[in-house]
Coordinates of C-alpha atoms and ligand atoms in Angstrom, one line a residue:
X1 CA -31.6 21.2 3.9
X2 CA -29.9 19.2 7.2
X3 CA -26.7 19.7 8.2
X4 CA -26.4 15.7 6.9
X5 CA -27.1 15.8 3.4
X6 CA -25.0 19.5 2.5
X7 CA -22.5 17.3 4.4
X8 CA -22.7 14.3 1.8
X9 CA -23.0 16.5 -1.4
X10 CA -19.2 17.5 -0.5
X11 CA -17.6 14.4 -2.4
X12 CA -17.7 13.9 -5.4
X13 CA -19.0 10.5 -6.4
X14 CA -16.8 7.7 -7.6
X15 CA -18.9 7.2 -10.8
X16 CA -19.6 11.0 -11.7
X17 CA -14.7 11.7 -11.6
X18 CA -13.1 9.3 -10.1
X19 CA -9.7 11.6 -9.5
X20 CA -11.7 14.2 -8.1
X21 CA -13.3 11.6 -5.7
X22 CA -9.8 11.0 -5.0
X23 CA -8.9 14.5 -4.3
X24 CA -12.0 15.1 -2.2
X25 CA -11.8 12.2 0.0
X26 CA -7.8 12.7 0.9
X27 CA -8.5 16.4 1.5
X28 CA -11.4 16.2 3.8
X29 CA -10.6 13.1 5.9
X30 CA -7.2 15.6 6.6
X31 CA -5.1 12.6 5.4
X32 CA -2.7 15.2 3.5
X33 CA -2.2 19.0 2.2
X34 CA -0.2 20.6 -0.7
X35 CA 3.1 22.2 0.0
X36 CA 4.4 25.0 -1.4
X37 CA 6.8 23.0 -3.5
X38 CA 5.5 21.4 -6.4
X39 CA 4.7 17.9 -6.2
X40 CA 5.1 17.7 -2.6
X41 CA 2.7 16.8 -0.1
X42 CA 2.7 17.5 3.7
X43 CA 1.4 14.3 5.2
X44 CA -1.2 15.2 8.1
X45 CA -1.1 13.7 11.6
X46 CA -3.7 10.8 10.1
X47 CA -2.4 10.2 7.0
X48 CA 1.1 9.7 8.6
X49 CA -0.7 7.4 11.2
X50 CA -1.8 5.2 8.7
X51 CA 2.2 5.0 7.5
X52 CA 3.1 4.9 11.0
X53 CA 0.9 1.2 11.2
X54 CA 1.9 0.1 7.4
X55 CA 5.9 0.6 8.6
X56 CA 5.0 -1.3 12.4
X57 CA 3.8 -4.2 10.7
X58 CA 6.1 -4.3 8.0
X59 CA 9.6 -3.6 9.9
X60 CA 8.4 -6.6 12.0
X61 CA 8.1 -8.8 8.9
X62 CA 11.4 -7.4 8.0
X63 CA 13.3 -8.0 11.4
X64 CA 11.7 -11.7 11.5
X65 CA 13.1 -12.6 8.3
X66 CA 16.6 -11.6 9.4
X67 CA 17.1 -7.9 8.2
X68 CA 18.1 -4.9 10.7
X69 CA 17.5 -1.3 9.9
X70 CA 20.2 1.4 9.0
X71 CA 20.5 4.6 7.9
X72 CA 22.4 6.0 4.7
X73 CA 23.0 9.6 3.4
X74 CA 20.2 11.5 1.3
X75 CA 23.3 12.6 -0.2
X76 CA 24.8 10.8 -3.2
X77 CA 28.0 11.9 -5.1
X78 CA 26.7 12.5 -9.2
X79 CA 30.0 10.2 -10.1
X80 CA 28.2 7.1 -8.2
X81 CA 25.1 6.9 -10.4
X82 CA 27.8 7.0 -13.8
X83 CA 28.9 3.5 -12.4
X84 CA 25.9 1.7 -13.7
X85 CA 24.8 2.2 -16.9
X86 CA 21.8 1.2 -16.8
X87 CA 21.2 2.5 -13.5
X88 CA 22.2 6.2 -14.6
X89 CA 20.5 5.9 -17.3
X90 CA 17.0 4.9 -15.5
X91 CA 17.1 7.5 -13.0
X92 CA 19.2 10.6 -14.8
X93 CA 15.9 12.2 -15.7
X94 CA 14.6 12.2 -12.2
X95 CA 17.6 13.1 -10.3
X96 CA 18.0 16.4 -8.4
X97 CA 21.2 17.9 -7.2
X98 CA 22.8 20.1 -4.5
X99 CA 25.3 21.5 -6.6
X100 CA 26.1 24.9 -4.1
X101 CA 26.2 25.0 -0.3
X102 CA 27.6 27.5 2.1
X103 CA 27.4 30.1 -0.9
X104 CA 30.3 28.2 -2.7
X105 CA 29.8 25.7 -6.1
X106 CA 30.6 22.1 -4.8
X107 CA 33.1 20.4 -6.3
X108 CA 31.2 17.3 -7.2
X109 CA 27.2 17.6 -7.1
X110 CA 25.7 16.0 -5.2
X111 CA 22.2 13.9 -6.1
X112 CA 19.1 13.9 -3.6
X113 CA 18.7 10.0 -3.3
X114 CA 16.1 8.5 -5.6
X115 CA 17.4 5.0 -4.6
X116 CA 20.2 3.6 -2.6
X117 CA 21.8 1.1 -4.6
X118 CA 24.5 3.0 -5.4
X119 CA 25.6 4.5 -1.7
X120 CA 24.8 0.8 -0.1
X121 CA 26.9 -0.6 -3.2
X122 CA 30.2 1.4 -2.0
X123 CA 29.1 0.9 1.5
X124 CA 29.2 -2.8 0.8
X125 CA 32.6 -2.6 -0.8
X126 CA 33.9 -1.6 2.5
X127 CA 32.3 -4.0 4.8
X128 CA 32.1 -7.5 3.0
X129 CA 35.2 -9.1 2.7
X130 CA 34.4 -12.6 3.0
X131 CA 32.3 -15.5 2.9
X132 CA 31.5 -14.9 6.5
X133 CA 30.3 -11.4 6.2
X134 CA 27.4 -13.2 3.9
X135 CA 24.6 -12.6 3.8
X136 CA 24.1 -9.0 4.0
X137 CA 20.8 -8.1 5.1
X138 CA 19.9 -4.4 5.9
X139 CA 16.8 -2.1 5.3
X140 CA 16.4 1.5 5.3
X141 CA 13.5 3.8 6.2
X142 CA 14.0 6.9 4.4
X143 CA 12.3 9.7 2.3
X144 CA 13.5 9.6 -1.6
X145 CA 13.0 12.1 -4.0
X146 CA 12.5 11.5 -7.8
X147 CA 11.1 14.5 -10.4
X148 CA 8.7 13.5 -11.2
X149 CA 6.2 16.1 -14.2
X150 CA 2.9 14.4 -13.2
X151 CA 2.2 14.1 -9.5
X152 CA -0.7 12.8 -7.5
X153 CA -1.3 13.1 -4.1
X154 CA 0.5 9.2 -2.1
X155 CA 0.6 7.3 -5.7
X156 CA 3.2 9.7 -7.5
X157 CA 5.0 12.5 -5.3
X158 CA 8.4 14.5 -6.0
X159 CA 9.6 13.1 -2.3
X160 CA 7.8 10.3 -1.2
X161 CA 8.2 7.9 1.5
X162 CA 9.6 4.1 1.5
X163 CA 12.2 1.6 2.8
X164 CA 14.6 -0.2 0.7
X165 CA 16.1 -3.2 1.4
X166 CA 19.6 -4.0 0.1
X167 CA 20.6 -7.5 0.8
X168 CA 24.4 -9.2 -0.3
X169 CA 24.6 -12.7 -1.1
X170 CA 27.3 -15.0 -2.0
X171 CA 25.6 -16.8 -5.3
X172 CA 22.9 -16.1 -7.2
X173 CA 20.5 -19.2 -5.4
X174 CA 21.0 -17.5 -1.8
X175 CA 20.0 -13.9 -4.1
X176 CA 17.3 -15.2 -5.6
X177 CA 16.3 -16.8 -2.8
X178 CA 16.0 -13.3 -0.8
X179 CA 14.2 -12.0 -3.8
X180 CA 11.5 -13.9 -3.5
X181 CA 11.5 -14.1 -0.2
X182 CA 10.3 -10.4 0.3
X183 CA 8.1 -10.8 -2.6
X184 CA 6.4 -13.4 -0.4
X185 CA 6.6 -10.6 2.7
X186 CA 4.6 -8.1 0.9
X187 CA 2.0 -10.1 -0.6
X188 CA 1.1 -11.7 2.8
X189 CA 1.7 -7.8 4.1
X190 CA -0.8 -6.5 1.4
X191 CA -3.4 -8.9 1.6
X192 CA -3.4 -9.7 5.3
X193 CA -2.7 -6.6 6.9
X194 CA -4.4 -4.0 4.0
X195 CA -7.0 -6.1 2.5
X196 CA -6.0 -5.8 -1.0
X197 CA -5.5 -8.9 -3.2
X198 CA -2.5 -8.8 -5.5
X199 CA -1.2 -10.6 -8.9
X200 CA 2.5 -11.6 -8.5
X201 CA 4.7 -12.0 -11.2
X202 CA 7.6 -11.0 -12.9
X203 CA 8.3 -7.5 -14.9
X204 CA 8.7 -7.7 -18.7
X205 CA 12.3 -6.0 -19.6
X206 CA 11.0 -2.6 -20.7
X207 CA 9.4 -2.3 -17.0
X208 CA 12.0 -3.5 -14.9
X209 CA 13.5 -1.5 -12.3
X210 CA 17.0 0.1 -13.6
X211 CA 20.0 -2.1 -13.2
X212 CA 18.2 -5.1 -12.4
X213 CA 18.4 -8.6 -13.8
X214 CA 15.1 -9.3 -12.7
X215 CA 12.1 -7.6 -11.4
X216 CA 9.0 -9.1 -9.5
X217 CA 6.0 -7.0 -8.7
X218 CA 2.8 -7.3 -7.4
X219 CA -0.2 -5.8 -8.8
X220 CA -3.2 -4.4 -7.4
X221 CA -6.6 -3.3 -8.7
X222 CA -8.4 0.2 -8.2
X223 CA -11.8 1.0 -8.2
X224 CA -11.7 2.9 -11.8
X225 CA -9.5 -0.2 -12.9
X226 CA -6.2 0.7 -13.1
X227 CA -3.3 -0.7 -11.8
X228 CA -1.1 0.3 -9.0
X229 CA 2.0 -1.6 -8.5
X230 CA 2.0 -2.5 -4.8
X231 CA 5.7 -3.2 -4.3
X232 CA 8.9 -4.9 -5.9
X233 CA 11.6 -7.0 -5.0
X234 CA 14.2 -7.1 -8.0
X235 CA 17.6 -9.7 -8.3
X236 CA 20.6 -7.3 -9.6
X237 CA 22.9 -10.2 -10.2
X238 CA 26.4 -9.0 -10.2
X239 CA 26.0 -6.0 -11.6
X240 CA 26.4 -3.4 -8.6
X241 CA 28.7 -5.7 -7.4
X242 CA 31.0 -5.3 -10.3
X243 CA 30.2 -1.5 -10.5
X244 CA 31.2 -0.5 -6.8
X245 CA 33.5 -3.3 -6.2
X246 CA 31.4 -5.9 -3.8
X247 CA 33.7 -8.6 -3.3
X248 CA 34.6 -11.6 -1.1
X249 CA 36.8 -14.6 -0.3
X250 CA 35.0 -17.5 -0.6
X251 CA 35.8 -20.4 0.9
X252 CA 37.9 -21.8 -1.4
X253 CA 40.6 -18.0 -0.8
X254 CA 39.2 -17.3 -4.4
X255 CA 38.0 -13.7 -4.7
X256 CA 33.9 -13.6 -6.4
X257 CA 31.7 -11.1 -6.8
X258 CA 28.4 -10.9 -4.9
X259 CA 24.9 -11.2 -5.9
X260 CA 22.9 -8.3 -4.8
X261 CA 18.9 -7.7 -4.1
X262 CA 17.0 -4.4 -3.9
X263 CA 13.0 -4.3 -3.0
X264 CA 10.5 -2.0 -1.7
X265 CA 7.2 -0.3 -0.8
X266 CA 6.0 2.8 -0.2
X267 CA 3.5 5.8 0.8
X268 CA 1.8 4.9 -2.5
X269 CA 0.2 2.2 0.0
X270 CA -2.0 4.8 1.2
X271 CA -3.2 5.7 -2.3
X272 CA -3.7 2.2 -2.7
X273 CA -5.7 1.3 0.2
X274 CA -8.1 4.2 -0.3
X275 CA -8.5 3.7 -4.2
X276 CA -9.3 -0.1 -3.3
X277 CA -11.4 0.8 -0.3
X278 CA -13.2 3.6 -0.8
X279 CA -16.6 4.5 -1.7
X280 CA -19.0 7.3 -2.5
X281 CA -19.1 8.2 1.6
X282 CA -15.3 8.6 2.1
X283 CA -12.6 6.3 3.2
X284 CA -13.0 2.9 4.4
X285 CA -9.9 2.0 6.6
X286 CA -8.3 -1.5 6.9
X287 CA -8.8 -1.9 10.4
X288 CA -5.3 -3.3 10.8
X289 CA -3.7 -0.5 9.7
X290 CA -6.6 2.6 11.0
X291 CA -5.6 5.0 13.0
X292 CA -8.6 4.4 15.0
X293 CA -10.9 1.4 14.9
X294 CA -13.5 1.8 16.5
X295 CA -15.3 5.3 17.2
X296 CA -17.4 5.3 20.3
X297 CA -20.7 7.5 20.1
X298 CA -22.7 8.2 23.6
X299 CA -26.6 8.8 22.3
X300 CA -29.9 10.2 24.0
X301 CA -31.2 12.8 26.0
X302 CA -29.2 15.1 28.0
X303 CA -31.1 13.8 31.5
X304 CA -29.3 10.4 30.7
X305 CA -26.4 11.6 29.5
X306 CA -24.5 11.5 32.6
X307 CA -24.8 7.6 32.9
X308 CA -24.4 6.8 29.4
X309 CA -21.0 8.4 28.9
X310 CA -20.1 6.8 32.4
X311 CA -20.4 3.6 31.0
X312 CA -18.9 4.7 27.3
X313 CA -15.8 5.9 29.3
X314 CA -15.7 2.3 30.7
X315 CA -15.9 0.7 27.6
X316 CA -13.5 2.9 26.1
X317 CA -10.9 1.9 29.1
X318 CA -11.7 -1.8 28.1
X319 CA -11.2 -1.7 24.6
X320 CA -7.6 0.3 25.2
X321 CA -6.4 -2.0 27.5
X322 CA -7.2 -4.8 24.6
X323 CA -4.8 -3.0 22.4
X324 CA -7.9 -1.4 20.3
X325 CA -7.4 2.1 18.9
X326 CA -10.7 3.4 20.2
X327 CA -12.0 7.4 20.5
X328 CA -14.8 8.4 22.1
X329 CA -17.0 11.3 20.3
X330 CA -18.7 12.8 23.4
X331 CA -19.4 15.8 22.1
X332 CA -22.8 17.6 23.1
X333 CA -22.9 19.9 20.8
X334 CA -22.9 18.3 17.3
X335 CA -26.0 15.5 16.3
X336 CA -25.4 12.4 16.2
X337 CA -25.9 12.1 12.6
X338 CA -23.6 14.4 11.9
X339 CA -20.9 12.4 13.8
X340 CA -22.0 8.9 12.0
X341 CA -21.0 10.9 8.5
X342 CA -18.2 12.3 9.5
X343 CA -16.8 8.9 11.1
X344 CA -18.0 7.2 8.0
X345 CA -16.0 10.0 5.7
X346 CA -13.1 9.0 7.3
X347 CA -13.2 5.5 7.4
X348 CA -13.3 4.4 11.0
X349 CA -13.9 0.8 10.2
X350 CA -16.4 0.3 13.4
X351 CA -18.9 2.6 15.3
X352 CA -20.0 1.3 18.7
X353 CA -23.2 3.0 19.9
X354 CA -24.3 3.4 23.2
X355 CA -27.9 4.9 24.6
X356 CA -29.7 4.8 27.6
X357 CA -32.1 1.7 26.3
X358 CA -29.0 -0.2 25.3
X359 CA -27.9 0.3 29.1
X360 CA -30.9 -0.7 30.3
X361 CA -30.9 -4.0 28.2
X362 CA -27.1 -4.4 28.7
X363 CA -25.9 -4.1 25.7
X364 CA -24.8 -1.5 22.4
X365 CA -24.5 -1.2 18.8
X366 CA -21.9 -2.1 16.6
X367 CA -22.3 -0.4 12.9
X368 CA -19.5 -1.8 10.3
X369 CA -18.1 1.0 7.8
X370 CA -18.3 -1.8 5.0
X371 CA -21.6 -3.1 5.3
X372 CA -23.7 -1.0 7.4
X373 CA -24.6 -4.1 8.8
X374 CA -25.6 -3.1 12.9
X375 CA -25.5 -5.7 15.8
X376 CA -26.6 -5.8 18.9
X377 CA -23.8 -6.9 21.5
X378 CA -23.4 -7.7 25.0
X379 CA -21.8 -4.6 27.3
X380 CA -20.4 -7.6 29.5
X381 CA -18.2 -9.4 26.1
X382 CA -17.3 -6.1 24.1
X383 CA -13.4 -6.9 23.9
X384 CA -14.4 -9.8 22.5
X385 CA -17.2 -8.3 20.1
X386 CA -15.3 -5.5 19.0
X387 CA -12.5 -7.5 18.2
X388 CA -14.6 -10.4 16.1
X389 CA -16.3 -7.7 13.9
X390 CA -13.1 -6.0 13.0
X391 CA -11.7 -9.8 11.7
X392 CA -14.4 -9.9 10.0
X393 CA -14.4 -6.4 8.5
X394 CA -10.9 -7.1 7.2
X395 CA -12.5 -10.3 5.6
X396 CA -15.5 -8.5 4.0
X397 CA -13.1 -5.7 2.1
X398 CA -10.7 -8.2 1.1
X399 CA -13.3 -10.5 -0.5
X400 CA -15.0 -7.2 -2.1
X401 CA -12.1 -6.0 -3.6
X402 CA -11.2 -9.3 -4.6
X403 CA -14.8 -10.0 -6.4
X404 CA -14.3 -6.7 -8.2
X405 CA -10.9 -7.4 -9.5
X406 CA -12.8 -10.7 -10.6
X407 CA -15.2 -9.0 -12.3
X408 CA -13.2 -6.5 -14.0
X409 CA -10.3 -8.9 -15.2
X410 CA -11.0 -10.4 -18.8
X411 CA -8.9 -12.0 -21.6
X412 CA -8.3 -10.7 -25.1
X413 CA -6.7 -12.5 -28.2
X414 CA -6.2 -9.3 -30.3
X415 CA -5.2 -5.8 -30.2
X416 CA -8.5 -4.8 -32.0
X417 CA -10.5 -7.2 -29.0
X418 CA -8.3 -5.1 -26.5
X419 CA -8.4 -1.2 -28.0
X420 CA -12.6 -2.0 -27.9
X421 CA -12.7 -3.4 -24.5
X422 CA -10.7 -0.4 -23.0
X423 CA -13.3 2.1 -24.6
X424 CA -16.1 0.5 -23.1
X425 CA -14.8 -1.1 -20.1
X426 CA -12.5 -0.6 -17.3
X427 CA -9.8 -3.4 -16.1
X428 CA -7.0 -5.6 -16.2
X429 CA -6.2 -7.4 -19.6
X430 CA -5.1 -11.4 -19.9
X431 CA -3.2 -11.5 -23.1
X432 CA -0.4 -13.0 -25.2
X433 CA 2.8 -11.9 -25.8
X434 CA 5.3 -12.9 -28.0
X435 CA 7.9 -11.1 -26.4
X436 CA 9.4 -8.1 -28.2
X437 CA 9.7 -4.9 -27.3
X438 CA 8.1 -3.5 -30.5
X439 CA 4.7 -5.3 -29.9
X440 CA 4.6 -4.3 -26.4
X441 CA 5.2 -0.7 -27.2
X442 CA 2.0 -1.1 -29.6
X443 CA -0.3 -2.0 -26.8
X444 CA 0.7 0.6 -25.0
X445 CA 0.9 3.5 -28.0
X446 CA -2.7 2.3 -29.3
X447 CA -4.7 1.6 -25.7
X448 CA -2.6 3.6 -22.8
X449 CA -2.1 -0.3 -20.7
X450 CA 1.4 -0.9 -19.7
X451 CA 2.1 -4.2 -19.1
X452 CA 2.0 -4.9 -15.3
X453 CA 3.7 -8.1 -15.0
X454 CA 4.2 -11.9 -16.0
X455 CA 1.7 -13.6 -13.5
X456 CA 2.8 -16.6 -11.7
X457 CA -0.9 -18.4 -12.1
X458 CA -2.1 -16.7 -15.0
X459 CA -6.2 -18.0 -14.9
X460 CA -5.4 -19.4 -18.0
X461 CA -2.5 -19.3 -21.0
X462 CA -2.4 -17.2 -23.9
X463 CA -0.7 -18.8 -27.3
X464 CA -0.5 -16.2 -29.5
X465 CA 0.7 -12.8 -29.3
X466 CA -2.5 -10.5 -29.0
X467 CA -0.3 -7.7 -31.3
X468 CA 1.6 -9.9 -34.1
X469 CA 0.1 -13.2 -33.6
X470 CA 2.9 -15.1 -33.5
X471 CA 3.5 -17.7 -31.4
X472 CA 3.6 -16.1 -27.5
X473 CA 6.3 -16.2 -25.0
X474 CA 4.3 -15.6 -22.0
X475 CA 0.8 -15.0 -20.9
X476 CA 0.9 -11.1 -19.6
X477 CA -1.5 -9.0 -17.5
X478 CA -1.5 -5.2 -19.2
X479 CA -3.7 -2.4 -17.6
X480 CA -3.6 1.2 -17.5
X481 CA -1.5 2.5 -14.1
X482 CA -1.4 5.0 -11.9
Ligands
LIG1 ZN1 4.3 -9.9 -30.9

């Protein structure tokens, strides 16, 4: 058997276990490794990468729109999360604590930070005082840690990766205003940058985030069909405000609570992007966000080989100064093929080949991750080549994982229609809803689907609820999530 094939037999194929496809493809493309410590993953040098271009992009976005970055304790007194109800009550079950240090009992334990509402919510008490300290616009890149029984690698981890933004307003327009602001920021972040299309809309109570008035989400699609929310921006009205104290002067001398915001992504983007992206030969990068774009492989004979990797390490210094993140893989001692599998495992969107008959005619090959599609370019316009197919990579992933969401997104009237359709199909579910928490909890006792939010531009509108059949409230996409 060649070295090749035993190669491809190492992954297990997307139709044969999805999660073990999963598993395989993460482990192997050295993205991550488990840690000693239950539920915690060590993220690799190119699985970090990848977060390392999601955060660029993002804290960009975030500075643009007005926000600067800080940096708050992981540390959180246990009395701050008893100011909230709500809020305590959300996140109790999740919450570690330090409760000895220095070989003495603390006096007060201390929670490792699930969230930071609570620590930028007595923050905020100290530094607003009036109207002119409004808005309030700060972000945080942190770790966060949250219990969690069931992990998986990125999507659900005991410490994971994020940022938070926490934003102070003085009425509830400017709030909302900021809420959907960001909402906007990482749906144009998501699609644009990682290729995946998103439903935006607004959480049903039972799935909001704890404490909040409002939550907004938006929604993506995986290859097996189950949802992964992407990010959230929530409005939290007055209620942190009134917990820790937020106040200000307005302009009138009168004293008013603020209206508060919370939203944010994190690492779970990487699970995202690979469970969209993916396929049965390993990753497939977003070439925004890939730690390297293009891989450069010198072929031929070893009595060429001299010249041809003279003119790859002239391309390669081209492509660098164009802001491309290019390697070359000049080894002499591994095939070829071997090298176009293992690129391909780990998702390097675009393979430039180079051999002596390409030299001779002036020009190389380009080979797309997505498509497999190979063109022949000019050596003298390769910024401009390279560049062209990785726009257009971006374009061909986002359209297929739009066409599959497409395709796997259907409309039910009835439980009955619903419970059938998730045993012989996978996918997002259109439905009715009539809005009370008894007939949501039936969907998902009886078929697993949570709902994933209110959409904004539902394809169409459901009238009755798919569980009671009474008159419905709002038109609701439910799927199964990660
Ligand atoms: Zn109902």
């Amino acid at each position: 058997m060649s070295k090749d094939k035993a190669f491809v037999t190492e992954i297990t194929p997307q139709s044969e276990d999805f999660s073990r496809w999963y598993i395989d493809v993460i482990k192997k493309a050295e993205l991550m490794d488990y840690s000693p410590v239950r539920g915690c993953i060590v993220f690799r040098p190119e699985g970090y990468e990848l977060w390392e271009n999601i955060q660029k992009d993002l804290d960009r976005r975030f500075k643009e729109t007005g926000h600067r970055n800080a940096y708050f304790p992981l540390f959180i007194p246990e009395s701050f999360f008893q100011k909230e109800k709500e809020h305590v009550e959300g996140f109790n079950p999740e919450l570690p604590f330090v409760t000895e240090a220095g070989g003495e009992p603390l006096e007060e334990k201390l929670a490792i930070r699930p969230t930071s509402e609570t620590m930028f919510g007595h923050m905020y008490a100290k530094w607003i005082n009036s109207y002119r300290d409004l808005p309030m616009l700060i972000n945080q890149w942190a770790n966060v840690v949250r219990w969690e029984k069931r992990t998986l690698p990125f999507l659900r981890t005991s410490e994971f990766l994020w940022q938070e933004g926490h934003t102070a307003h003085e009425d509830e327009a400017d709030a909302r205003r900021e809420t959907m602001q960001m909402l906007d920021v990482y749906t144009e972040f998501v699609e644009s940058v990682l290729a995946i299309p998103v439903i935006r809309g607004q959480k049903t109570p039972s799935e909001r985030f704890a404490g909040a008035v409002d939550t907004y989400s938006i929604e993506a699609m995986m290859k097996d069909g189950r949802a992964v929310q992407a990010g959230t921006s929530h409005y939290l009205g007055t209620k942190f405000a009134v917990a820790f104290d937020i106040k200000y002067l307005d302009r009138e001398n009168t004293q008013q609570y603020c209206h508060t915001t919370s939203w944010g992504v994190s690492t779970r983007l990487i699970g995202a992007l690979i469970m969209v992206h993916g396929d049965d030969r390993g990753l497939v990068m977003p070439p925004k966000v890939a730690p390297t774009q293009v891989v450069m492989i010198p072929i031929g004979p070893p009595k060429t080989r001299e010249v041809v990797i003279g003119k790859t390490d002239d391309l390669f210094a081209q492509l660098k100064a164009a802001g491309v993140r290019v390697r070359v893989d000049d080894r002499a001692d591994v095939s070829p093929g071997w090298k176009f599998n293992e690129y391909e495992m780990r998702g390097i969107p675009l393979r430039l080949e180079l051999g002596p008959r390409d030299l001779e005619n002036g020009q190389c090959v380009l080979v797309s991750r997505v498509t497999g599609e190979k063109k022949s370019v000019p050596l003298d316009n390769i910024v401009v080549e390279v560049q062209a197919m990785l726009e257009q990579i971006h374009a061909e992933m986002f359209d297929r994982a739009k066409s599959f969401r497409e395709e796997n997104f259907f409309s039910v009237d009835t439980l009955d229609e619903f419970k059938s359709a998730m045993e012989e199909r996978r996918g997002f579910a259109l439905a009715g809803w009539c809005g009370s928490d008894a007939c949501e909890t039936q969907v998902k006792t009886e078929t697993g689907a949570t709902s994933r939010n209110i959409p904004f531009e539902p394809s169409e509108t459901k009238t009755k609820c798919l569980v009671c059949g009474e008159e419905s409230k709002h038109t609701v996409v439910f799927a199964r999530a990660y």
